[in-house]
mmCIF file of C-alpha atoms in Angstrom:
data_model
loop_
_atom_site.group_PDB
_atom_site.id
_atom_site.type_symbol
_atom_site.label_atom_id
_atom_site.label_comp_id
_atom_site.label_asym_id
_atom_site.label_seq_id
_atom_site.Cartn_x
_atom_site.Cartn_y
_atom_site.Cartn_z
ATOM 1 C CA UNK O 128 0.000 0.000 0.000
ATOM 2 C CA UNK O 129 1.513 3.317 -1.079
ATOM 3 C CA UNK O 130 1.539 6.461 1.037
ATOM 4 C CA UNK O 131 -0.493 8.303 -1.576
ATOM 5 C CA UNK O 132 -4.240 8.469 -1.093
ATOM 6 C CA UNK O 133 -6.506 6.925 -3.714
ATOM 7 C CA UNK O 134 -9.754 8.889 -3.915
ATOM 8 C CA UNK O 135 -13.092 7.544 -5.013
ATOM 9 C CA UNK O 136 -15.988 9.983 -5.489
ATOM 10 C CA UNK O 137 -19.379 8.775 -4.345
ATOM 11 C CA UNK O 138 -22.760 10.266 -3.392
ATOM 12 C CA UNK O 139 -23.336 9.641 0.294
ATOM 13 C CA UNK O 140 -22.417 5.962 0.151
ATOM 14 C CA UNK O 141 -19.417 6.268 2.442
ATOM 15 C CA UNK O 142 -21.519 8.069 5.042
ATOM 16 C CA UNK O 143 -23.676 4.942 5.182
ATOM 17 C CA UNK O 144 -20.972 2.304 4.816
ATOM 18 C CA UNK O 145 -18.566 3.597 7.440
ATOM 19 C CA UNK O 146 -20.915 3.592 10.480
ATOM 20 C CA UNK O 147 -22.322 0.186 9.539
ATOM 21 C CA UNK O 148 -18.851 -1.329 9.283
ATOM 22 C CA UNK O 149 -18.079 0.094 12.714
ATOM 23 C CA UNK O 150 -21.110 -1.747 14.096
ATOM 24 C CA UNK O 151 -20.000 -5.000 12.444
ATOM 25 C CA UNK O 152 -16.536 -4.693 13.953
ATOM 26 C CA UNK O 153 -18.062 -3.992 17.336
ATOM 27 C CA UNK O 154 -20.062 -7.210 16.961
ATOM 28 C CA UNK O 155 -16.843 -9.132 16.406
ATOM 29 C CA UNK O 156 -16.924 -9.521 12.616
ATOM 30 C CA UNK O 157 -13.798 -9.106 10.523
ATOM 31 C CA UNK O 158 -14.262 -6.182 8.094
ATOM 32 C CA UNK O 159 -11.029 -5.168 6.333
ATOM 33 C CA UNK O 160 -10.716 -1.845 4.537
ATOM 34 C CA UNK O 161 -10.789 -3.554 1.131
ATOM 35 C CA UNK O 162 -14.329 -4.789 1.836
ATOM 36 C CA UNK O 163 -15.430 -1.352 3.016
ATOM 37 C CA UNK O 164 -14.399 0.260 -0.268
ATOM 38 C CA UNK O 165 -16.171 -2.496 -2.231
ATOM 39 C CA UNK O 166 -19.311 -1.918 -0.159
ATOM 40 C CA UNK O 167 -19.125 1.819 -0.895
ATOM 41 C CA UNK O 168 -18.979 1.098 -4.634
ATOM 42 C CA UNK O 169 -21.926 -1.319 -4.364
ATOM 43 C CA UNK O 170 -24.039 1.276 -2.556
ATOM 44 C CA UNK O 171 -23.296 3.717 -5.356
ATOM 45 C CA UNK O 172 -25.012 1.285 -7.727
ATOM 46 C CA UNK O 173 -28.013 0.093 -5.690
ATOM 47 C CA UNK O 174 -28.868 3.399 -3.994
ATOM 48 C CA UNK O 175 -29.494 4.188 -0.347
ATOM 49 C CA UNK O 176 -33.261 4.367 0.135
ATOM 50 C CA UNK O 177 -34.450 0.760 -0.180
ATOM 51 C CA UNK O 178 -33.625 -1.564 2.708
ATOM 52 C CA UNK O 179 -33.401 -4.836 0.764
ATOM 53 C CA UNK O 180 -30.881 -3.688 -1.890
ATOM 54 C CA UNK O 181 -28.708 -2.100 0.796
ATOM 55 C CA UNK O 182 -28.879 -5.300 2.862
ATOM 56 C CA UNK O 183 -27.799 -7.535 -0.012
ATOM 57 C CA UNK O 184 -25.093 -5.106 -1.094
ATOM 58 C CA UNK O 185 -23.715 -5.253 2.439
ATOM 59 C CA UNK O 186 -24.049 -9.003 2.790
ATOM 60 C CA UNK O 187 -22.428 -9.792 -0.570
ATOM 61 C CA UNK O 188 -19.465 -7.474 -0.035
ATOM 62 C CA UNK O 189 -18.837 -7.650 3.719
ATOM 63 C CA UNK O 190 -19.790 -11.161 4.850
ATOM 64 C CA UNK O 191 -17.468 -14.058 4.037
ATOM 65 C CA UNK O 192 -18.324 -16.535 6.809
ATOM 66 C CA UNK O 193 -21.815 -18.108 6.494
ATOM 67 C CA UNK O 194 -21.703 -18.906 10.195
ATOM 68 C CA UNK O 195 -21.866 -15.188 10.998
ATOM 69 C CA UNK O 196 -25.139 -14.490 9.134
ATOM 70 C CA UNK O 197 -27.228 -14.222 12.318
ATOM 71 C CA UNK O 198 -24.847 -11.712 13.894
ATOM 72 C CA UNK O 199 -24.718 -9.781 10.612
ATOM 73 C CA UNK O 200 -28.517 -9.647 10.361
ATOM 74 C CA UNK O 201 -28.918 -8.338 13.909
ATOM 75 C CA UNK O 202 -26.245 -5.711 13.311
ATOM 76 C CA UNK O 203 -27.953 -4.597 10.106
ATOM 77 C CA UNK O 204 -31.344 -4.227 11.818
ATOM 78 C CA UNK O 205 -29.785 -2.125 14.567
ATOM 79 C CA UNK O 206 -28.019 0.012 11.984
ATOM 80 C CA UNK O 207 -31.090 0.511 9.785
ATOM 81 C CA UNK O 208 -33.234 1.611 12.708
ATOM 82 C CA UNK O 209 -30.558 4.018 13.918
ATOM 83 C CA UNK O 210 -29.867 5.703 10.626
ATOM 84 C CA UNK O 211 -33.460 6.103 9.403
ATOM 85 C CA UNK O 212 -32.268 5.905 5.824
ATOM 86 C CA UNK O 213 -35.688 6.753 4.438
ATOM 87 C CA UNK O 214 -35.006 10.382 5.400
ATOM 88 C CA UNK O 215 -31.866 10.630 3.290
ATOM 89 C CA UNK O 216 -32.008 12.256 -0.137
ATOM 90 C CA UNK O 217 -30.125 10.913 -3.109
ATOM 91 C CA UNK O 218 -28.960 14.410 -4.100
ATOM 92 C CA UNK O 219 -26.320 14.996 -1.453
ATOM 93 C CA UNK O 220 -23.000 16.790 -1.764
ATOM 94 C CA UNK O 221 -20.187 14.768 -3.291
ATOM 95 C CA UNK O 222 -18.156 12.878 -0.745
ATOM 96 C CA UNK O 223 -14.540 11.985 -1.363
ATOM 97 C CA UNK O 224 -13.359 8.731 0.178
ATOM 98 C CA UNK O 225 -9.629 8.827 0.760
ATOM 99 C CA UNK O 226 -7.790 5.601 1.500
ATOM 100 C CA UNK O 227 -4.462 6.277 3.180
ATOM 101 C CA UNK O 228 -1.859 4.356 5.098
ATOM 102 C CA UNK O 229 -1.551 5.251 8.764
ATOM 103 C CA UNK O 230 1.625 3.699 10.121
ATOM 104 C CA UNK O 231 1.245 5.367 13.482
ATOM 105 C CA UNK O 232 -1.962 3.688 14.629
ATOM 106 C CA UNK O 233 -3.065 0.114 15.129
ATOM 107 C CA UNK O 234 -6.774 0.629 14.589
ATOM 108 C CA UNK O 235 -8.691 1.549 11.441
ATOM 109 C CA UNK O 236 -9.930 5.097 11.868
ATOM 110 C CA UNK O 237 -12.539 6.876 9.790
ATOM 111 C CA UNK O 238 -12.335 10.636 9.938
ATOM 112 C CA UNK O 239 -14.303 13.380 8.229
ATOM 113 C CA UNK O 240 -12.561 16.429 6.757
ATOM 114 C CA UNK O 241 -13.556 19.301 4.485
ATOM 115 C CA UNK O 242 -11.137 21.166 2.235
ATOM 116 C CA UNK O 243 -13.749 23.812 1.404
ATOM 117 C CA UNK O 244 -13.858 22.965 -2.305
ATOM 118 C CA UNK O 245 -14.622 19.334 -2.959
ATOM 119 C CA UNK O 246 -17.165 18.872 -0.158
ATOM 120 C CA UNK O 247 -16.875 16.465 2.745
ATOM 121 C CA UNK O 248 -13.953 14.066 2.712
ATOM 122 C CA UNK O 249 -14.204 10.792 4.572
ATOM 123 C CA UNK O 250 -10.796 9.273 5.048
ATOM 124 C CA UNK O 251 -10.415 5.554 5.666
ATOM 125 C CA UNK O 252 -7.153 5.189 7.512
ATOM 126 C CA UNK O 253 -5.493 1.918 6.723
ATOM 127 C CA UNK O 254 -3.336 0.372 9.425
ATOM 128 C CA UNK O 255 -0.437 -1.911 8.440
ATOM 129 C CA UNK O 256 -1.756 -4.331 11.066
ATOM 130 C CA UNK O 257 -4.647 -5.060 8.709
ATOM 131 C CA UNK O 258 -2.355 -6.549 6.064
ATOM 132 C CA UNK O 259 -0.096 -8.081 8.692
ATOM 133 C CA UNK O 260 -2.967 -10.283 9.833
ATOM 134 C CA UNK O 261 -3.104 -11.830 6.356
ATOM 135 C CA UNK O 262 0.636 -12.034 5.729
ATOM 136 C CA UNK O 263 2.377 -15.410 5.522
ATOM 137 C CA UNK O 264 4.549 -15.993 8.598
ATOM 138 C CA UNK O 265 7.341 -17.175 6.290
ATOM 139 C CA UNK O 266 7.434 -13.759 4.575
ATOM 140 C CA UNK O 267 7.405 -11.642 7.737
ATOM 141 C CA UNK O 268 10.399 -9.677 8.947
ATOM 142 C CA UNK O 269 11.619 -10.019 12.529
ATOM 143 C CA UNK O 270 9.800 -6.796 13.450
ATOM 144 C CA UNK O 271 6.577 -8.028 11.864
ATOM 145 C CA UNK O 272 6.806 -11.367 13.665
ATOM 146 C CA UNK O 273 7.295 -9.504 16.920
ATOM 147 C CA UNK O 274 4.157 -7.473 16.216
ATOM 148 C CA UNK O 275 2.242 -10.656 15.385
ATOM 149 C CA UNK O 276 3.351 -12.247 18.638
ATOM 150 C CA UNK O 277 1.747 -9.317 20.445
ATOM 151 C CA UNK O 278 -1.461 -9.825 18.479
ATOM 152 C CA UNK O 279 -1.509 -13.503 19.361
ATOM 153 C CA UNK O 280 -1.760 -12.549 22.991
ATOM 154 C CA UNK O 281 -5.299 -11.363 22.209
ATOM 155 C CA UNK O 282 -6.370 -14.718 20.753
ATOM 156 C CA UNK O 283 -8.678 -16.663 23.016
ATOM 157 C CA UNK O 284 -9.687 -20.208 22.189
ATOM 158 C CA UNK O 285 -12.960 -21.268 23.724
ATOM 159 C CA UNK O 286 -14.119 -24.848 23.682
ATOM 160 C CA UNK O 287 -17.130 -27.048 23.381
ATOM 161 C CA UNK O 288 -18.277 -28.679 26.595
ATOM 162 C CA UNK O 289 -18.916 -32.246 27.639
ATOM 163 C CA UNK O 290 -21.195 -33.717 30.269
ATOM 164 C CA UNK O 291 -19.345 -34.792 33.399
ATOM 165 C CA UNK O 292 -20.298 -37.366 36.028
ATOM 166 C CA UNK O 293 -20.831 -34.628 38.586
ATOM 167 C CA UNK O 294 -24.441 -33.700 39.244
ATOM 168 C CA UNK O 295 -25.622 -30.229 40.206
ATOM 169 C CA UNK O 296 -28.912 -28.637 41.107
ATOM 170 C CA UNK O 297 -31.280 -27.879 38.245
ATOM 171 C CA UNK O 298 -33.893 -25.135 38.129
ATOM 172 C CA UNK O 299 -35.851 -27.119 35.565
ATOM 173 C CA UNK O 300 -37.371 -30.581 35.469
ATOM 174 C CA UNK O 301 -34.974 -33.286 34.301
ATOM 175 C CA UNK O 302 -34.850 -37.084 34.352
ATOM 176 C CA UNK O 303 -32.696 -37.044 37.496
ATOM 177 C CA UNK O 304 -34.716 -36.521 40.714
ATOM 178 C CA UNK O 305 -33.024 -34.850 43.662
ATOM 179 C CA UNK O 306 -34.510 -36.939 46.466
ATOM 180 C CA UNK O 307 -32.602 -35.215 49.266
ATOM 181 C CA UNK O 308 -33.815 -31.723 48.365
ATOM 182 C CA UNK O 309 -37.317 -33.010 47.613
ATOM 183 C CA UNK O 310 -37.598 -34.613 51.067
ATOM 184 C CA UNK O 311 -36.186 -31.548 52.813
ATOM 185 C CA UNK O 312 -38.691 -29.350 51.019
ATOM 186 C CA UNK O 313 -41.526 -31.718 51.906
ATOM 187 C CA UNK O 314 -40.552 -31.629 55.597
ATOM 188 C CA UNK O 315 -40.592 -27.836 55.549
ATOM 189 C CA UNK O 316 -44.113 -27.961 54.076
ATOM 190 C CA UNK O 317 -45.493 -30.340 56.680
ATOM 191 C CA UNK O 318 -44.610 -33.631 55.050
ATOM 192 C CA UNK O 319 -46.309 -33.205 51.695
ATOM 193 C CA UNK O 320 -43.986 -33.688 48.653
ATOM 194 C CA UNK O 321 -45.568 -30.798 46.790
ATOM 195 C CA UNK O 322 -42.400 -29.575 45.076
ATOM 196 C CA UNK O 323 -40.109 -32.028 43.360
ATOM 197 C CA UNK O 324 -36.461 -31.088 42.959
ATOM 198 C CA UNK O 325 -34.138 -32.231 40.189
ATOM 199 C CA UNK O 326 -30.474 -32.611 39.306
ATOM 200 C CA UNK O 327 -28.617 -32.268 36.024
ATOM 201 C CA UNK O 328 -25.226 -33.416 34.831
ATOM 202 C CA UNK O 329 -22.645 -30.678 35.070
ATOM 203 C CA UNK O 330 -20.771 -29.642 31.926
ATOM 204 C CA UNK O 331 -17.090 -28.837 31.673
ATOM 205 C CA UNK O 332 -14.888 -27.603 28.801
ATOM 206 C CA UNK O 333 -13.272 -30.251 26.657
ATOM 207 C CA UNK O 334 -9.527 -30.566 26.944
ATOM 208 C CA UNK O 335 -7.575 -29.029 24.060
ATOM 209 C CA UNK O 336 -4.324 -30.689 22.951
ATOM 210 C CA UNK O 337 -1.833 -28.936 20.649
ATOM 211 C CA UNK O 338 0.859 -30.948 18.847
ATOM 212 C CA UNK O 339 3.238 -28.464 17.177
ATOM 213 C CA UNK O 340 5.732 -29.660 14.550
ATOM 214 C CA UNK O 341 9.117 -27.975 15.188
ATOM 215 C CA UNK O 342 11.123 -29.869 12.553
ATOM 216 C CA UNK O 343 13.393 -28.294 9.952
ATOM 217 C CA UNK O 344 10.706 -28.112 7.269
ATOM 218 C CA UNK O 345 8.525 -26.112 9.668
ATOM 219 C CA UNK O 346 11.272 -23.604 10.538
ATOM 220 C CA UNK O 347 9.494 -20.610 8.872
ATOM 221 C CA UNK O 348 6.379 -21.260 10.965
ATOM 222 C CA UNK O 349 7.397 -23.105 14.138
ATOM 223 C CA UNK O 350 8.148 -20.120 16.376
ATOM 224 C CA UNK O 351 4.965 -18.310 15.395
ATOM 225 C CA UNK O 352 2.927 -21.446 16.075
ATOM 226 C CA UNK O 353 4.645 -22.035 19.410
ATOM 227 C CA UNK O 354 3.744 -18.438 20.308
ATOM 228 C CA UNK O 355 0.165 -19.286 19.378
ATOM 229 C CA UNK O 356 0.389 -22.347 21.634
ATOM 230 C CA UNK O 357 1.637 -20.117 24.454
ATOM 231 C CA UNK O 358 -1.293 -17.723 24.039
ATOM 232 C CA UNK O 359 -3.647 -20.702 24.180
ATOM 233 C CA UNK O 360 -2.057 -22.332 27.233
ATOM 234 C CA UNK O 361 -1.875 -19.023 29.105
ATOM 235 C CA UNK O 362 -5.381 -17.964 28.096
ATOM 236 C CA UNK O 363 -7.492 -20.928 29.201
ATOM 237 C CA UNK O 364 -7.565 -24.040 31.361
ATOM 238 C CA UNK O 365 -7.452 -27.705 30.289
ATOM 239 C CA UNK O 366 -4.866 -27.191 27.553
ATOM 240 C CA UNK O 367 -1.855 -29.409 26.867
ATOM 241 C CA UNK O 368 0.950 -28.546 24.433
ATOM 242 C CA UNK O 369 3.580 -30.832 22.895
ATOM 243 C CA UNK O 370 6.407 -30.242 20.426
ATOM 244 C CA UNK O 371 6.906 -32.980 17.845
ATOM 245 C CA UNK O 372 9.890 -33.648 15.593
ATOM 246 C CA UNK O 373 12.017 -36.761 15.915
ATOM 247 C CA UNK O 374 10.734 -37.074 19.488
ATOM 248 C CA UNK O 375 7.832 -35.946 21.631
ATOM 249 C CA UNK O 376 8.344 -33.152 24.184
ATOM 250 C CA UNK O 377 5.667 -31.923 26.550
ATOM 251 C CA UNK O 378 5.937 -28.121 26.853
ATOM 252 C CA UNK O 379 2.762 -27.252 28.752
ATOM 253 C CA UNK O 380 4.648 -26.162 31.865
ATOM 254 C CA UNK O 381 7.161 -24.092 29.873
ATOM 255 C CA UNK O 382 4.372 -22.283 28.020
ATOM 256 C CA UNK O 383 2.381 -21.568 31.180
ATOM 257 C CA UNK O 384 4.463 -18.487 31.972
ATOM 258 C CA UNK O 385 2.601 -15.224 31.449
ATOM 259 C CA UNK O 386 5.807 -13.724 30.015
ATOM 260 C CA UNK O 387 5.783 -14.744 26.322
ATOM 261 C CA UNK O 388 9.536 -14.290 25.857
ATOM 262 C CA UNK O 389 10.332 -16.367 28.939
ATOM 263 C CA UNK O 390 7.870 -19.030 27.798
ATOM 264 C CA UNK O 391 9.395 -19.288 24.313
ATOM 265 C CA UNK O 392 12.920 -19.413 25.721
ATOM 266 C CA UNK O 393 11.936 -22.181 28.134
ATOM 267 C CA UNK O 394 10.270 -24.164 25.345
ATOM 268 C CA UNK O 395 13.343 -23.792 23.112
ATOM 269 C CA UNK O 396 15.553 -25.178 25.878
ATOM 270 C CA UNK O 397 13.182 -28.074 26.572
ATOM 271 C CA UNK O 398 12.955 -29.165 22.913
ATOM 272 C CA UNK O 399 16.273 -30.794 22.029
ATOM 273 C CA UNK O 400 15.369 -31.633 18.418
ATOM 274 C CA UNK O 401 14.191 -28.180 17.301
ATOM 275 C CA UNK O 402 14.674 -27.774 13.501
ATOM 276 C CA UNK O 403 15.692 -31.410 13.219
ATOM 277 C CA UNK O 404 14.036 -34.255 11.356
ATOM 278 C CA UNK O 405 10.425 -35.392 11.396
ATOM 279 C CA UNK O 406 8.984 -38.704 12.515
ATOM 280 C CA UNK O 407 5.314 -37.948 12.889
ATOM 281 C CA UNK O 408 4.216 -41.560 13.156
ATOM 282 C CA UNK O 409 6.564 -42.474 15.998
ATOM 283 C CA UNK O 410 5.983 -39.230 17.926
ATOM 284 C CA UNK O 411 2.208 -39.563 17.746
ATOM 285 C CA UNK O 412 2.621 -43.194 18.830
ATOM 286 C CA UNK O 413 4.607 -41.965 21.836
ATOM 287 C CA UNK O 414 1.839 -39.496 22.614
ATOM 288 C CA UNK O 415 -0.804 -42.211 22.379
ATOM 289 C CA UNK O 416 1.164 -44.628 24.565
ATOM 290 C CA UNK O 417 2.302 -42.168 27.226
ATOM 291 C CA UNK O 418 -0.543 -39.660 27.387
ATOM 292 C CA UNK O 419 -3.398 -39.876 24.920
ATOM 293 C CA UNK O 420 -4.931 -43.315 25.234
ATOM 294 C CA UNK O 421 -4.423 -43.324 28.991
ATOM 295 C CA UNK O 422 -6.924 -40.535 29.323
ATOM 296 C CA UNK O 423 -5.589 -37.152 28.176
ATOM 297 C CA UNK O 424 -7.032 -37.421 24.660
ATOM 298 C CA UNK O 425 -10.326 -39.066 25.596
ATOM 299 C CA UNK O 426 -13.087 -36.698 24.537
ATOM 300 C CA UNK O 427 -10.525 -33.992 23.755
ATOM 301 C CA UNK O 428 -10.035 -31.735 20.737
ATOM 302 C CA UNK O 429 -6.650 -32.571 19.212
ATOM 303 C CA UNK O 430 -4.968 -29.974 16.980
ATOM 304 C CA UNK O 431 -1.890 -31.003 14.983
ATOM 305 C CA UNK O 432 0.073 -28.109 13.465
ATOM 306 C CA UNK O 433 2.374 -29.581 10.819
ATOM 307 C CA UNK O 434 3.199 -29.485 7.112
ATOM 308 C CA UNK O 435 2.855 -33.277 6.944
ATOM 309 C CA UNK O 436 6.440 -34.003 5.875
ATOM 310 C CA UNK O 437 7.533 -37.257 7.506
ATOM 311 C CA UNK O 438 10.692 -39.340 7.211
ATOM 312 C CA UNK O 439 9.108 -42.316 8.920
ATOM 313 C CA UNK O 440 6.780 -45.056 7.745
ATOM 314 C CA UNK O 441 3.445 -43.522 6.631
ATOM 315 C CA UNK O 442 1.655 -46.706 7.653
ATOM 316 C CA UNK O 443 2.648 -46.090 11.272
ATOM 317 C CA UNK O 444 1.302 -42.547 11.080
ATOM 318 C CA UNK O 445 -1.976 -43.765 9.595
ATOM 319 C CA UNK O 446 -2.392 -46.380 12.326
ATOM 320 C CA UNK O 447 -1.605 -43.949 15.125
ATOM 321 C CA UNK O 448 -3.890 -41.237 13.736
ATOM 322 C CA UNK O 449 -6.713 -43.776 13.543
ATOM 323 C CA UNK O 450 -5.953 -44.890 17.087
ATOM 324 C CA UNK O 451 -6.026 -41.308 18.349
ATOM 325 C CA UNK O 452 -9.177 -40.539 16.392
ATOM 326 C CA UNK O 453 -11.059 -43.337 18.148
ATOM 327 C CA UNK O 454 -10.661 -41.730 21.580
ATOM 328 C CA UNK O 455 -10.685 -38.002 20.756
ATOM 329 C CA UNK O 456 -13.752 -35.856 20.167
ATOM 330 C CA UNK O 457 -12.329 -34.077 17.114
ATOM 331 C CA UNK O 458 -9.025 -33.983 15.229
ATOM 332 C CA UNK O 459 -7.968 -30.834 13.382
ATOM 333 C CA UNK O 460 -4.881 -30.726 11.163
ATOM 334 C CA UNK O 461 -3.418 -27.266 10.565
ATOM 335 C CA UNK O 462 -1.037 -27.110 7.591
ATOM 336 C CA UNK O 463 0.787 -23.821 6.803
ATOM 337 C CA UNK O 464 1.303 -24.953 3.199
ATOM 338 C CA UNK O 465 -2.378 -25.486 2.445
ATOM 339 C CA UNK O 466 -2.863 -21.871 1.310
ATOM 340 C CA UNK O 467 -0.280 -22.280 -1.477
ATOM 341 C CA UNK O 468 -1.917 -22.097 -4.945
ATOM 342 C CA UNK O 469 -2.165 -25.557 -6.449
ATOM 343 C CA UNK O 470 -1.415 -27.274 -3.157
ATOM 344 C CA UNK O 471 -2.369 -30.935 -2.889
ATOM 345 C CA UNK O 472 -1.709 -33.164 0.159
ATOM 346 C CA UNK O 473 0.818 -35.337 -1.664
ATOM 347 C CA UNK O 474 3.410 -35.577 1.124
ATOM 348 C CA UNK O 475 3.235 -39.157 2.344
ATOM 349 C CA UNK O 476 2.664 -38.129 5.931
ATOM 350 C CA UNK O 477 -0.139 -35.752 5.052
ATOM 351 C CA UNK O 478 -1.791 -38.278 2.754
ATOM 352 C CA UNK O 479 -1.645 -40.909 5.498
ATOM 353 C CA UNK O 480 -3.144 -38.617 8.143
ATOM 354 C CA UNK O 481 -6.002 -37.002 6.211
ATOM 355 C CA UNK O 482 -8.441 -39.963 6.308
ATOM 356 C CA UNK O 483 -8.387 -39.722 10.108
ATOM 357 C CA UNK O 484 -8.747 -35.927 10.270
ATOM 358 C CA UNK O 485 -12.059 -34.161 10.900
ATOM 359 C CA UNK O 486 -10.921 -30.744 9.659
ATOM 360 C CA UNK O 487 -8.007 -29.740 7.440
ATOM 361 C CA UNK O 488 -7.287 -25.999 7.552
ATOM 362 C CA UNK O 489 -4.581 -23.426 6.837
ATOM 363 C CA UNK O 490 -2.126 -22.154 9.433
ATOM 364 C CA UNK O 491 0.226 -19.757 7.664
ATOM 365 C CA UNK O 492 -1.012 -16.424 9.034
ATOM 366 C CA UNK O 493 -2.608 -14.748 12.024
ATOM 367 C CA UNK O 494 -5.912 -14.638 10.166
ATOM 368 C CA UNK O 495 -5.790 -18.404 9.587
ATOM 369 C CA UNK O 496 -5.162 -18.945 13.311
ATOM 370 C CA UNK O 497 -8.261 -16.874 14.031
ATOM 371 C CA UNK O 498 -10.184 -19.314 11.841
ATOM 372 C CA UNK O 499 -8.610 -22.161 13.815
ATOM 373 C CA UNK O 500 -9.943 -20.580 17.012
ATOM 374 C CA UNK O 501 -13.406 -20.574 15.436
ATOM 375 C CA UNK O 502 -13.045 -24.228 14.393
ATOM 376 C CA UNK O 503 -12.103 -25.263 17.926
ATOM 377 C CA UNK O 504 -15.202 -23.633 19.400
ATOM 378 C CA UNK O 505 -17.586 -24.820 16.662
#
C-alpha cells in the first residue's frame, strides 16, 4: 500500500458504509478496509433508500463466513433503525473517500474532513496491522513477527463442553430426581412432597491438545505457532501442548508463563530436536502410549500443526492417527502450506493422516489462526 491516497468519489455511500462497518466490527466480525471500499462502490449502484438492496449489497461485499449471518442480520437491523435511511435524499453533496496508510496507529480510523472545495472528505485510515494479519509468517520480517506475537496474545480459544459425572442442582425438570432436596422441602411444608427437585449433569470444557511440529521443514512457521500455543495455554484451562519432531516433548509447563519471551525461551531449551528431522508416526505413537490413550485425549479436541512431511513409515502414522481418532472428540490438522496455490496433500505423511482428520485448515497467518480458534469452538 503506497503512502499516496486513492480517492473515489461517491454520493453519500461512504456516510452509510462507514458507520455500519463500525457496528460489524463492534459485533466481532472481521471487516477489512478492502471490503469497506467495495461496499461503498456497491451502494453507489443500488442506492441508499431501499432496505433490501442495501442489505444484499452489504451481505455480498462484507460477509465471508456463512456462520456469521445471524450476527450480521442483527447488526444490520440495529443500523437501519438508527440511521433512518428513508429520510436521506439521493442528491447529497459529493463525498470523497480517501484511502491512506496510517503507520502510526493500530486501529482503522474513519475521519471526516472538508477542504472547502470538494465537499466532505471521509478518510479511511489503513493500518499496516490489517495486512499483517493476512501475511504469511514465512514472509514476515523479525519486526513483523514480533508485532504478530503481540497480536496472538489477544487470541482466546474457547471450547465445546462435555457432560461430566458430577451432578448439580437444576432449576428445571430433568430425568434425574433430587430426592434429598425433595424430602427436605416436603418436611418444611409439613410432610407433603408438593415440590419435586431435580439434578442435572454438570458440563465442563473439553480438553484441548496442541501438537506443534518444530522440525526443519517447519522452521518458517514453528516459532509463530509455538507463540500461538503459548497464548492458548496461558489464556485458558485444560490445555496441553507438545512439540513434535524426531521425538515428543511436553511443553505445557514451559508455556504456562505469562511472560511470552520467557515461555518461548523455556520451550526452546526443553525441545532438544528443534529444527531437526520429522517422525510424525513415531511421535504420535509416543503421545498415544504415554498420554493420549491413557486418558488425556479421551473426549478432547486434538490440533496437529504440521506441514505433513515425515521421514518415517506412513503406515505407522496412519495407524496412530486412527488410534487417536477413536478416543478423541475431534481432530484438526493445521497445515501452513495449504494456502499455497495448487497445493495438494501429496506428502506421504499428510496423505496418510487425512483420512483420520475431521478438519483440514490453513495455518500460515494470524488470520488463519483466528479461523482455527473458530473451528475449535464450533
